[in-house]
Coordinates of C-alpha atoms in Angstrom, one line a residue:
X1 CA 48.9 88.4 60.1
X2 CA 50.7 89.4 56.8
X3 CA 52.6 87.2 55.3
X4 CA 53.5 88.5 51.9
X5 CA 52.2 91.1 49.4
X6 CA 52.9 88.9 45.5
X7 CA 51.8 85.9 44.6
X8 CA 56.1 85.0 44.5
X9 CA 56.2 85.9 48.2
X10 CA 53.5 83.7 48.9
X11 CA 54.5 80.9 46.8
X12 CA 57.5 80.9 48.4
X13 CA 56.8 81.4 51.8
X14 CA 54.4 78.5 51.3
X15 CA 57.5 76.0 50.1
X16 CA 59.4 77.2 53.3
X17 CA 56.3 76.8 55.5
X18 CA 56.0 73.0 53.7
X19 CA 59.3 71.9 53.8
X20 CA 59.7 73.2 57.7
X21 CA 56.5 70.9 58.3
X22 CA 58.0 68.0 56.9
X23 CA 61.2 68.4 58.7
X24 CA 59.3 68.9 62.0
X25 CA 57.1 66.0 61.3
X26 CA 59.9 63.9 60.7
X27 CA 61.2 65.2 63.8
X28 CA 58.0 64.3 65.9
X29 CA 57.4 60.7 64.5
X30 CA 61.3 60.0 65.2
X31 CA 60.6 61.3 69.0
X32 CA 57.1 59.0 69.2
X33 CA 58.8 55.8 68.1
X34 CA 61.6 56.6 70.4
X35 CA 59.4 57.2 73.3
X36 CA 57.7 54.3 72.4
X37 CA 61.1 51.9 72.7
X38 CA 61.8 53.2 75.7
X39 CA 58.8 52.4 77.4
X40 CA 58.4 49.2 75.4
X41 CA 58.3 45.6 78.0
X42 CA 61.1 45.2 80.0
X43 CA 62.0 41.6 81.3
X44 CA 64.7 41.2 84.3
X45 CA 66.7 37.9 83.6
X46 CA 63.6 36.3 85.3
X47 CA 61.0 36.8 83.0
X48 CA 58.9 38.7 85.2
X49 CA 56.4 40.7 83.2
X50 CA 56.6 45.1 83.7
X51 CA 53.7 46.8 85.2
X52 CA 52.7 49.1 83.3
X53 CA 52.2 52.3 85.3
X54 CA 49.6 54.6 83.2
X55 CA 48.5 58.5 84.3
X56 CA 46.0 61.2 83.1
X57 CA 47.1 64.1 84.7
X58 CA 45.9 67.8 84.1
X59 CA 48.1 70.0 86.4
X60 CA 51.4 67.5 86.7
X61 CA 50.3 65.9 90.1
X62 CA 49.1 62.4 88.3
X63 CA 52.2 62.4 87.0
X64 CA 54.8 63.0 89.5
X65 CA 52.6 60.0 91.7
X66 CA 53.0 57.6 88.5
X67 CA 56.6 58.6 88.1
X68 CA 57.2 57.9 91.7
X69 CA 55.0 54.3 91.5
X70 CA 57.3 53.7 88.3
X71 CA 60.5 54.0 90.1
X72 CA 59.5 52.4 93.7
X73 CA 58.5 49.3 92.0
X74 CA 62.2 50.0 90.0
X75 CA 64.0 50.2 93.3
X76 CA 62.2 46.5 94.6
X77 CA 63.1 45.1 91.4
X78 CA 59.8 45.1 89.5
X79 CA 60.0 46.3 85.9
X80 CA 57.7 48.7 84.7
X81 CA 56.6 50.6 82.1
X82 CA 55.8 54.2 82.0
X83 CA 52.9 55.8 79.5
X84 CA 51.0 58.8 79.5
X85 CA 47.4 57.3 79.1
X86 CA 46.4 58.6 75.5
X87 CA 49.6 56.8 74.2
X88 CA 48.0 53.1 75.7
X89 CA 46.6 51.2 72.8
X90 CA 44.3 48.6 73.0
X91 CA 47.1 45.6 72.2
X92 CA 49.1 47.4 75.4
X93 CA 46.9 46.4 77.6
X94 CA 45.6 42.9 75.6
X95 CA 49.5 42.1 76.5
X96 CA 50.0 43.0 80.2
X97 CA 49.3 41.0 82.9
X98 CA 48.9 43.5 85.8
X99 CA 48.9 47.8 85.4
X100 CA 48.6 50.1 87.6
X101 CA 46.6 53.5 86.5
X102 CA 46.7 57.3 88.3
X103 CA 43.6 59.1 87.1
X104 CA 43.0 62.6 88.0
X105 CA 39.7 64.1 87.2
X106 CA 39.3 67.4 85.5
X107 CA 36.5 69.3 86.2
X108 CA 32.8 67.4 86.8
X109 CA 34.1 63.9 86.2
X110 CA 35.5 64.5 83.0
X111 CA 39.2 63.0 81.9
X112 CA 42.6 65.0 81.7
X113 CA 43.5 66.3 78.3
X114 CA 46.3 63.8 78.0
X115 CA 43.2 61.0 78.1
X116 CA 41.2 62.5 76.2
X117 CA 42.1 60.0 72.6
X118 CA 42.2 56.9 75.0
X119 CA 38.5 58.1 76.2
X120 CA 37.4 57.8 72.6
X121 CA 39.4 55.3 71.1
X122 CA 39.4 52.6 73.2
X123 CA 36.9 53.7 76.1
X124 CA 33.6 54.6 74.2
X125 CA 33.9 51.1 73.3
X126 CA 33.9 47.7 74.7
X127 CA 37.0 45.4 75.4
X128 CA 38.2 42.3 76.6
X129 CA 40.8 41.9 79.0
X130 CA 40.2 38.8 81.0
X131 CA 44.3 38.1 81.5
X132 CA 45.0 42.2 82.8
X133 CA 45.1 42.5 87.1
X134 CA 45.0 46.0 87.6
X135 CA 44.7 49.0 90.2
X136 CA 43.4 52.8 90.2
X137 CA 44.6 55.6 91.9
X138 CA 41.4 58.3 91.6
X139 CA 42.6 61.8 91.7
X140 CA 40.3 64.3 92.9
X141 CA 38.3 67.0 94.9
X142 CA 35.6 66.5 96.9
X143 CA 34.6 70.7 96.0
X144 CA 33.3 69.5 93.0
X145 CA 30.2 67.7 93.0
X146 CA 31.7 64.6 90.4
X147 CA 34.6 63.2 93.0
X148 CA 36.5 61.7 91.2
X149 CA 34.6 61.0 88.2
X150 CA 37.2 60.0 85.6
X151 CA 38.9 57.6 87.7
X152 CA 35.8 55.8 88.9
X153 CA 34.7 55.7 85.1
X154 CA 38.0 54.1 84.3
X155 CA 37.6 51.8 87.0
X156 CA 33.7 50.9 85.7
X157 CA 34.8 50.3 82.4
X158 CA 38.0 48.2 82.9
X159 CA 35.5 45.6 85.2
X160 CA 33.1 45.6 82.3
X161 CA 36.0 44.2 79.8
X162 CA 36.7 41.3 82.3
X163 CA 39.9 42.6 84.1
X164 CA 39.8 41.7 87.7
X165 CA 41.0 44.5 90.3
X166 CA 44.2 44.3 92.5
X167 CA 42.7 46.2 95.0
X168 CA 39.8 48.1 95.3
X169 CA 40.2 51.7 93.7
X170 CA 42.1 54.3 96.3
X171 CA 40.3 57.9 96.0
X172 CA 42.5 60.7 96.7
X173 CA 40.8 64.1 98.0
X174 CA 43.1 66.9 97.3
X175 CA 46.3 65.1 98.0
X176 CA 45.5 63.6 101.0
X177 CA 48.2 61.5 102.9
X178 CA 45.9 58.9 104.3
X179 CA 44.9 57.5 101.0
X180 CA 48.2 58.1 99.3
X181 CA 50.0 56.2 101.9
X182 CA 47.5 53.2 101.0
X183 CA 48.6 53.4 97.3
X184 CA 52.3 53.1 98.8
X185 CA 51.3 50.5 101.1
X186 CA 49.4 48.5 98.2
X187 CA 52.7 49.3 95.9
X188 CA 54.9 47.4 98.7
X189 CA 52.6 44.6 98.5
X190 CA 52.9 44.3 94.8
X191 CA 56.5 44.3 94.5
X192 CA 56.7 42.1 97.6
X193 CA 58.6 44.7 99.8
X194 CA 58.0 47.0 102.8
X195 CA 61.0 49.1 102.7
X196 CA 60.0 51.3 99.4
X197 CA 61.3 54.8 99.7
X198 CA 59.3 57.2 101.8
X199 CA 57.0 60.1 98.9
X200 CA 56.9 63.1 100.5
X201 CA 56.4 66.6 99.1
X202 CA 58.1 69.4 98.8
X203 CA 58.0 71.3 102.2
X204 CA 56.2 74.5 102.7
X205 CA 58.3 77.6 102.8
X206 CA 57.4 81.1 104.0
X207 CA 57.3 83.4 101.5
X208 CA 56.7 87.5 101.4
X209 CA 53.8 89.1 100.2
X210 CA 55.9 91.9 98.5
X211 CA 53.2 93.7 96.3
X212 CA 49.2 94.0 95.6
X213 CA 46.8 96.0 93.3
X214 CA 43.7 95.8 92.9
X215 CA 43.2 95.7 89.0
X216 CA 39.8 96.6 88.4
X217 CA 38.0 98.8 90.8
X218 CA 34.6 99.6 89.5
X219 CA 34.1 96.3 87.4
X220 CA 30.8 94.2 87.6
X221 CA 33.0 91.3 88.2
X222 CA 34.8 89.9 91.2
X223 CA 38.0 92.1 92.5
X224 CA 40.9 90.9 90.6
X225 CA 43.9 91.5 92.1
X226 CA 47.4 91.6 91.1
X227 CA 50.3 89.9 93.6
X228 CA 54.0 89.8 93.8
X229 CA 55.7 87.6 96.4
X230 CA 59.2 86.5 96.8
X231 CA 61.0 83.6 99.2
X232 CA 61.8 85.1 102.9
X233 CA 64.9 83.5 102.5
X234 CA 66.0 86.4 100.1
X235 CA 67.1 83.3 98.0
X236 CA 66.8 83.1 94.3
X237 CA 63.7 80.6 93.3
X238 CA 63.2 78.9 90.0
X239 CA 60.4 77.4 87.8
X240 CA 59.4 77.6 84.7
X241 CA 56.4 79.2 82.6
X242 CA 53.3 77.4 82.8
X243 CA 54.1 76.2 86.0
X244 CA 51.9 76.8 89.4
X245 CA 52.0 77.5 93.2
X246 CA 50.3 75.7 96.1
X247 CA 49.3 78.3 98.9
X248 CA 48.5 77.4 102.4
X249 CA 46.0 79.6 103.8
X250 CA 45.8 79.5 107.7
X251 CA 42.1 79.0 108.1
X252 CA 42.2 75.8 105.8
X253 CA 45.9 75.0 105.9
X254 CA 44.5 70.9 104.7
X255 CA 43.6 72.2 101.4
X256 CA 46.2 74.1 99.5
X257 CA 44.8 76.2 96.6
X258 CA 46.9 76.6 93.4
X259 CA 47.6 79.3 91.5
X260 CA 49.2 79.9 87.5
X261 CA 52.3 81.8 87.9
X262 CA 52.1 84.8 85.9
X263 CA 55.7 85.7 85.8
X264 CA 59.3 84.5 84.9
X265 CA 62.2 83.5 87.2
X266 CA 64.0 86.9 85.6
X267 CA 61.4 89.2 86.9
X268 CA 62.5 88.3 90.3
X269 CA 59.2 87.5 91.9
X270 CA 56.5 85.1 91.6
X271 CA 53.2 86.9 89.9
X272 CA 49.6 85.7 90.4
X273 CA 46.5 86.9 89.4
X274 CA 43.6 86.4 91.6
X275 CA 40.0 86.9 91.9
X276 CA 38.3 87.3 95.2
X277 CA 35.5 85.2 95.1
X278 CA 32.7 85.8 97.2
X279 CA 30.0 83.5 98.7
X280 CA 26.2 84.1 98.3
X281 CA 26.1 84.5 102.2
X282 CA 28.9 87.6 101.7
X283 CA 31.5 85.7 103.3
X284 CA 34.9 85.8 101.3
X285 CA 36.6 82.6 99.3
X286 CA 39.1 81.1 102.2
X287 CA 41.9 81.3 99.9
X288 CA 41.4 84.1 98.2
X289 CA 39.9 86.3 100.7
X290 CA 43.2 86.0 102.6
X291 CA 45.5 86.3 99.3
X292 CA 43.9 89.5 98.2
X293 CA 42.6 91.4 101.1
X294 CA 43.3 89.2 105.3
X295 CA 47.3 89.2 104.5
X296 CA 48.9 92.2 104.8
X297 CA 51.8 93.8 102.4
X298 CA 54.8 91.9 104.2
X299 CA 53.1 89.1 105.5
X300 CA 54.5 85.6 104.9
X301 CA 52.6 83.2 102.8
X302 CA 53.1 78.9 103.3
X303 CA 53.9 78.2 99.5
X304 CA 55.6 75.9 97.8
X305 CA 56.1 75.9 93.6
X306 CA 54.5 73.0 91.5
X307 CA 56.0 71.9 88.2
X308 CA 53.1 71.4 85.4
X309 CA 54.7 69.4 83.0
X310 CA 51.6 69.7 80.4
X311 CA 51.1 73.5 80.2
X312 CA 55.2 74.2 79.7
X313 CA 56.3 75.5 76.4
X314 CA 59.2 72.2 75.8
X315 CA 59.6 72.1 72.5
X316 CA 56.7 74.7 71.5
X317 CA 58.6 77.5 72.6
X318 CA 60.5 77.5 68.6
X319 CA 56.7 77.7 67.3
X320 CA 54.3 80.5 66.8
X321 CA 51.8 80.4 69.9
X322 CA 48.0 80.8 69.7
X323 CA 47.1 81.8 73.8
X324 CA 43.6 81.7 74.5
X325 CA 42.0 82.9 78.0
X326 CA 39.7 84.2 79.9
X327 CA 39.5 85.8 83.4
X328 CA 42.2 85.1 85.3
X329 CA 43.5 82.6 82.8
X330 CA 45.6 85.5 81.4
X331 CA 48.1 84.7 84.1
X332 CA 49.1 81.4 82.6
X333 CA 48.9 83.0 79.4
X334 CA 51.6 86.5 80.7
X335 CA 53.8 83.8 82.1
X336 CA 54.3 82.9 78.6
X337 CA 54.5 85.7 77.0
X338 CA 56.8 86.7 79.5
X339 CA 59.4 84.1 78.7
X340 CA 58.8 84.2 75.0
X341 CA 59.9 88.2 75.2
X342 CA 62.8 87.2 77.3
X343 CA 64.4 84.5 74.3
X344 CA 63.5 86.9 72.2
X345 CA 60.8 84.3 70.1
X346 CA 57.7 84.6 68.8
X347 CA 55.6 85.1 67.1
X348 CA 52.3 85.0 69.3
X349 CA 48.2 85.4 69.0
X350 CA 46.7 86.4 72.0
X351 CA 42.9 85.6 71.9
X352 CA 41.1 86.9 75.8
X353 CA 38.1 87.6 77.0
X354 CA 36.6 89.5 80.3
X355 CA 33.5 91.7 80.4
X356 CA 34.3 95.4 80.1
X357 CA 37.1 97.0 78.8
X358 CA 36.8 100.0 80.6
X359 CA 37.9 98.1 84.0
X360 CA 38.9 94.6 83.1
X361 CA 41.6 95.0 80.3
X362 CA 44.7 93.3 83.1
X363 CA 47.7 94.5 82.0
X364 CA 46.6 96.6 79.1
X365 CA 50.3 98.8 79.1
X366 CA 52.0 95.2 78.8
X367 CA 50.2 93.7 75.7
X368 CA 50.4 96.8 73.8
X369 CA 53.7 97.0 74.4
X370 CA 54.4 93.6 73.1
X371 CA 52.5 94.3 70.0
X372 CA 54.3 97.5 69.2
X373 CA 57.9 95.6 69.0
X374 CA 55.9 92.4 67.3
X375 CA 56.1 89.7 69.8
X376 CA 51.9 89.8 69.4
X377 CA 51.9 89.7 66.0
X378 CA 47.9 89.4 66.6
X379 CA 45.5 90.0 69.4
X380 CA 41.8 90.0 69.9
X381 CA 40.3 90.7 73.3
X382 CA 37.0 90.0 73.9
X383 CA 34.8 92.0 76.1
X384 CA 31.3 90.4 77.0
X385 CA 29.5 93.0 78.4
X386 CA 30.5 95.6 76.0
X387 CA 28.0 95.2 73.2
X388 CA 24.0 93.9 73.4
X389 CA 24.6 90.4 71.9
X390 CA 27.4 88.4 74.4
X391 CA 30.6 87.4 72.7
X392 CA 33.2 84.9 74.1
X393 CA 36.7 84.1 72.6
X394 CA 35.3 80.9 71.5
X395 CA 32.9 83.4 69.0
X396 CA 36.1 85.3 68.0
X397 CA 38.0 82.0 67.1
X398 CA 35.2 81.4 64.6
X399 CA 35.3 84.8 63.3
X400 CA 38.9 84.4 62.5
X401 CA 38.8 80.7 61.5
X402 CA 40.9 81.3 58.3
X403 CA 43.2 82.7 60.4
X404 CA 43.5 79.6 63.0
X405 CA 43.7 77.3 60.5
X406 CA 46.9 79.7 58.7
X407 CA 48.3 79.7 62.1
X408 CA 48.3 75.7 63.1
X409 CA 49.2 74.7 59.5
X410 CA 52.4 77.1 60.0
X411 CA 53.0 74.7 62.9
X412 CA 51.7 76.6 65.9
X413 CA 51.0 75.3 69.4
X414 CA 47.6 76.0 71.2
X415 CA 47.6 77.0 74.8
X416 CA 43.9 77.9 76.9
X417 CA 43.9 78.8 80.1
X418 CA 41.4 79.6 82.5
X419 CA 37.7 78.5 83.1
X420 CA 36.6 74.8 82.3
X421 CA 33.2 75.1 82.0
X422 CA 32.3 77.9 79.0
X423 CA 35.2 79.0 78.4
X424 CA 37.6 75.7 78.0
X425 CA 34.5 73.8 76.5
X426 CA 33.7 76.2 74.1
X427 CA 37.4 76.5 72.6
X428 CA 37.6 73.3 72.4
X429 CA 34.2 72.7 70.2
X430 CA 35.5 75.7 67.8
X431 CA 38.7 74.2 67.2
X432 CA 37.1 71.2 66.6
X433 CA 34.1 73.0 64.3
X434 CA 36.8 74.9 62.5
X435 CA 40.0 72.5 62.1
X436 CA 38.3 68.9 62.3
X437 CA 38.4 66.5 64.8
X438 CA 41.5 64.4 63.3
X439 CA 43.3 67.9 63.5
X440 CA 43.0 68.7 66.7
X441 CA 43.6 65.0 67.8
X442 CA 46.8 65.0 66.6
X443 CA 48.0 68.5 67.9
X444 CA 47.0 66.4 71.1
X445 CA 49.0 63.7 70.2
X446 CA 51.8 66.2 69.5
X447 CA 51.6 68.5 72.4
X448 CA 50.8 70.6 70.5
X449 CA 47.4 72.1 72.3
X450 CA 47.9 72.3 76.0
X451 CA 45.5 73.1 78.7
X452 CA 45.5 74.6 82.0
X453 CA 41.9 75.3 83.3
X454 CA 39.8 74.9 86.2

């Protein structure tokens, strides 16, 4: 990225860059401590102590369940306190008497991004917290081989430092209503009600498969397909970029899949980009199978959209944007981009990676449009298969380290989407190689590097 011919343009450019840090800086830390009164200890006239109500969420859903524990125990008359868990310090939970955590598990057991500093700070450690009563809420999947994981480790390790459970831990597989209507039953018990207000989610509604293409006939991969479907009701729908759908497929309609949305409320239509994955006996993903080859151009679809709070732009959408992918991942990623070109921001680095150029470069025409009027003001798309020696985004990050570091000291926001395991995992050990762990803790701690990977 060029910046400046002269030494005088650079030295300038660097006091702008510099003083817009400070400013932002000054910005963030105002918003932290601000965040931090309003979630500080609430006492009714009574005394009574707040709950404090803590989530790790990956795709949104931990949250929404501890926002809707937060306000049930509201509406009975129980204070509580709302945190996201990487913002729970050690002297938070010395001083609570009873807490109540959602933990959703990311992967094979491991902890949602926004855990991720609590995991190290305060969890690789041991505690003592003989006064705290508390109660988990596990979030997971039983597809994955660590059910799970993260919540049970929270669990493990909040016994170890002395504090005694409210109830045994309540494992959720894939939002199931049994078990979540035990949480609410439990949450009626601790606020000493039984009339809390009914959680229900947002109903299924029939959409219409309006387009499909297959984008890479030929390819060693998986079919990727490209789909475009739009509300049977001919009403306008509404989300925002990073967001995701739930679809219902009829042979497994208990076990909705989800999907990043690849497209913007102006385009008119939700996008998705799938891959049809195939089983080692040849039979076709449930979900997938149907999406990208059982359903029929015109067929309706069950979905329903899904807010993911912690892969929307918010407040990154004013910074420069690093967007790193692989696979299908470039949906998140287009989404993005998408709504960057519609505000007219940027500017953006697009860093993705597939295996051959020659049939899996997704929307090819799209990107090099966006760099020709400078929305991509860089882009480096990796192609695995296309050389002897395999090379992954993760290898081009470290080959443009200077770069990366130029980039997230001019105040840019990281966003990865796509695989966990390789892909996500390897990112996330070249940031961490490249800027330092303290760095990339506090673009956490900033929202300023946000996931979305599976």
């Amino acid at each position: 990225m060029e910046w400046g011919s002269t030494a005088a343009r650079q030295l300038a450019a660097a006091g702008v860059v510099l003083t817009w840090l400070l400013v932002c800086g000054g910005i963030w830390r105002a918003r932290w401590r601000a965040h931090r009164r309003h979630a500080a200890p609430r006492r009714v006239p009574g005394g009574t102590p707040p709950v404090l109500v803590a989530y790790a969420s990956q795709t949104g859903f931990g949250e929404q369940l501890a926002r809707q524990t937060a306000e049930a125990l509201h509406t009975a008359g129980v204070p509580a306190r709302l945190l996201v868990l990487s913002s729970v310090t050690a002297d938070d939970l010395v001083a609570t008497e009873r807490a109540l955590f959602i933990a959703s598990t990311c992967g094979e057991g491991d902890a949602p991004d926004n855990a991720s500093l609590f995991v190290r700070r305060l969890m690789a450690g041991a505690a003592s917290l003989p006064s705290l009563h508390y109660g988990v809420l596990a979030l997971g999947d039983r597809g994955y081989k660590e059910f799970c994981g993260f919540g049970c480790a929270l669990d493990a390790w909040l016994g170890a430092a002395g504090a005694s459970p409210l109830f045994e831990r309540i494992e959720v597989d894939n939002a199931n209503d049994t078990a979540l209507a035990d949480w609410h039953h439990r949450l009626s018990h601790l606020a000493g009600t039984s009339d809390l207000p009914d959680w229900q989610a947002p109903a299924w509604e029939p959409w219409r498969l309006a387009a499909r293409s297959h984008l890479n006939p030929g390819s060693a991969g998986g079919p990727t397909y490209h789909l475009e479907l739009e509300p049977a009701s001919g009403e306008r729908a509404d989300w925002t970029s990073g967001d995701l759908v739930q679809v219902r497929a009829p042979d497994d309609p208990q076990r909705p899949r989800e999907y990043s949305i690849a497209s913007v409320p102006a385009d008119g239509r939700v996008h998705l980009l799938v891959r049809q994955e195939c089983h080692p006996d040849g039979t076709l993903g449930v979900a997938s199978g149907w999406l990208t080859l059982g359903a029929a151009v015109g067929d309706t679809i069950d979905l329903r959209l899904r807010p993911h709070a912690n892969f929307r732009l918010g407040d990154n959408a004013a910074r420069p944007l690093i967007l790193i992918g692989n696979g299908t991942g470039l949906a998140g990623l287009r989404g993005h981009l998408r709504a960057q070109a519609v505000q007219g921001r940027g500017p953006c680095w697009l860093v993705f990676g597939e295996r051959q150029a020659a049939f899996d470069a997704y929307y090819r025409d799209e990107i090099e449009a966006w760099q020709a009027d400078g929305l991509l003001a860089r882009t480096d798309l990796v192609f695995s298969r296309d050389q002897a020696e395999r090379l992954y985004v993760q290898d081009r990050l470290r080959g443009a380290a200077q770069a990366l570091r130029d980039w997230v000291g001019q105040g840019a926001a990281v966003y990865v989407c796509g695989s966990l395991q390789g892909m996500a995992s390897g990112v996330d050990a070249a940031l961490v190689e490249i800027l330092g762990r303290p760095v990339v803790d506090e673009l956490l701690e900033q929202g300023r590097y946000r996931r979305d990977v599976y």
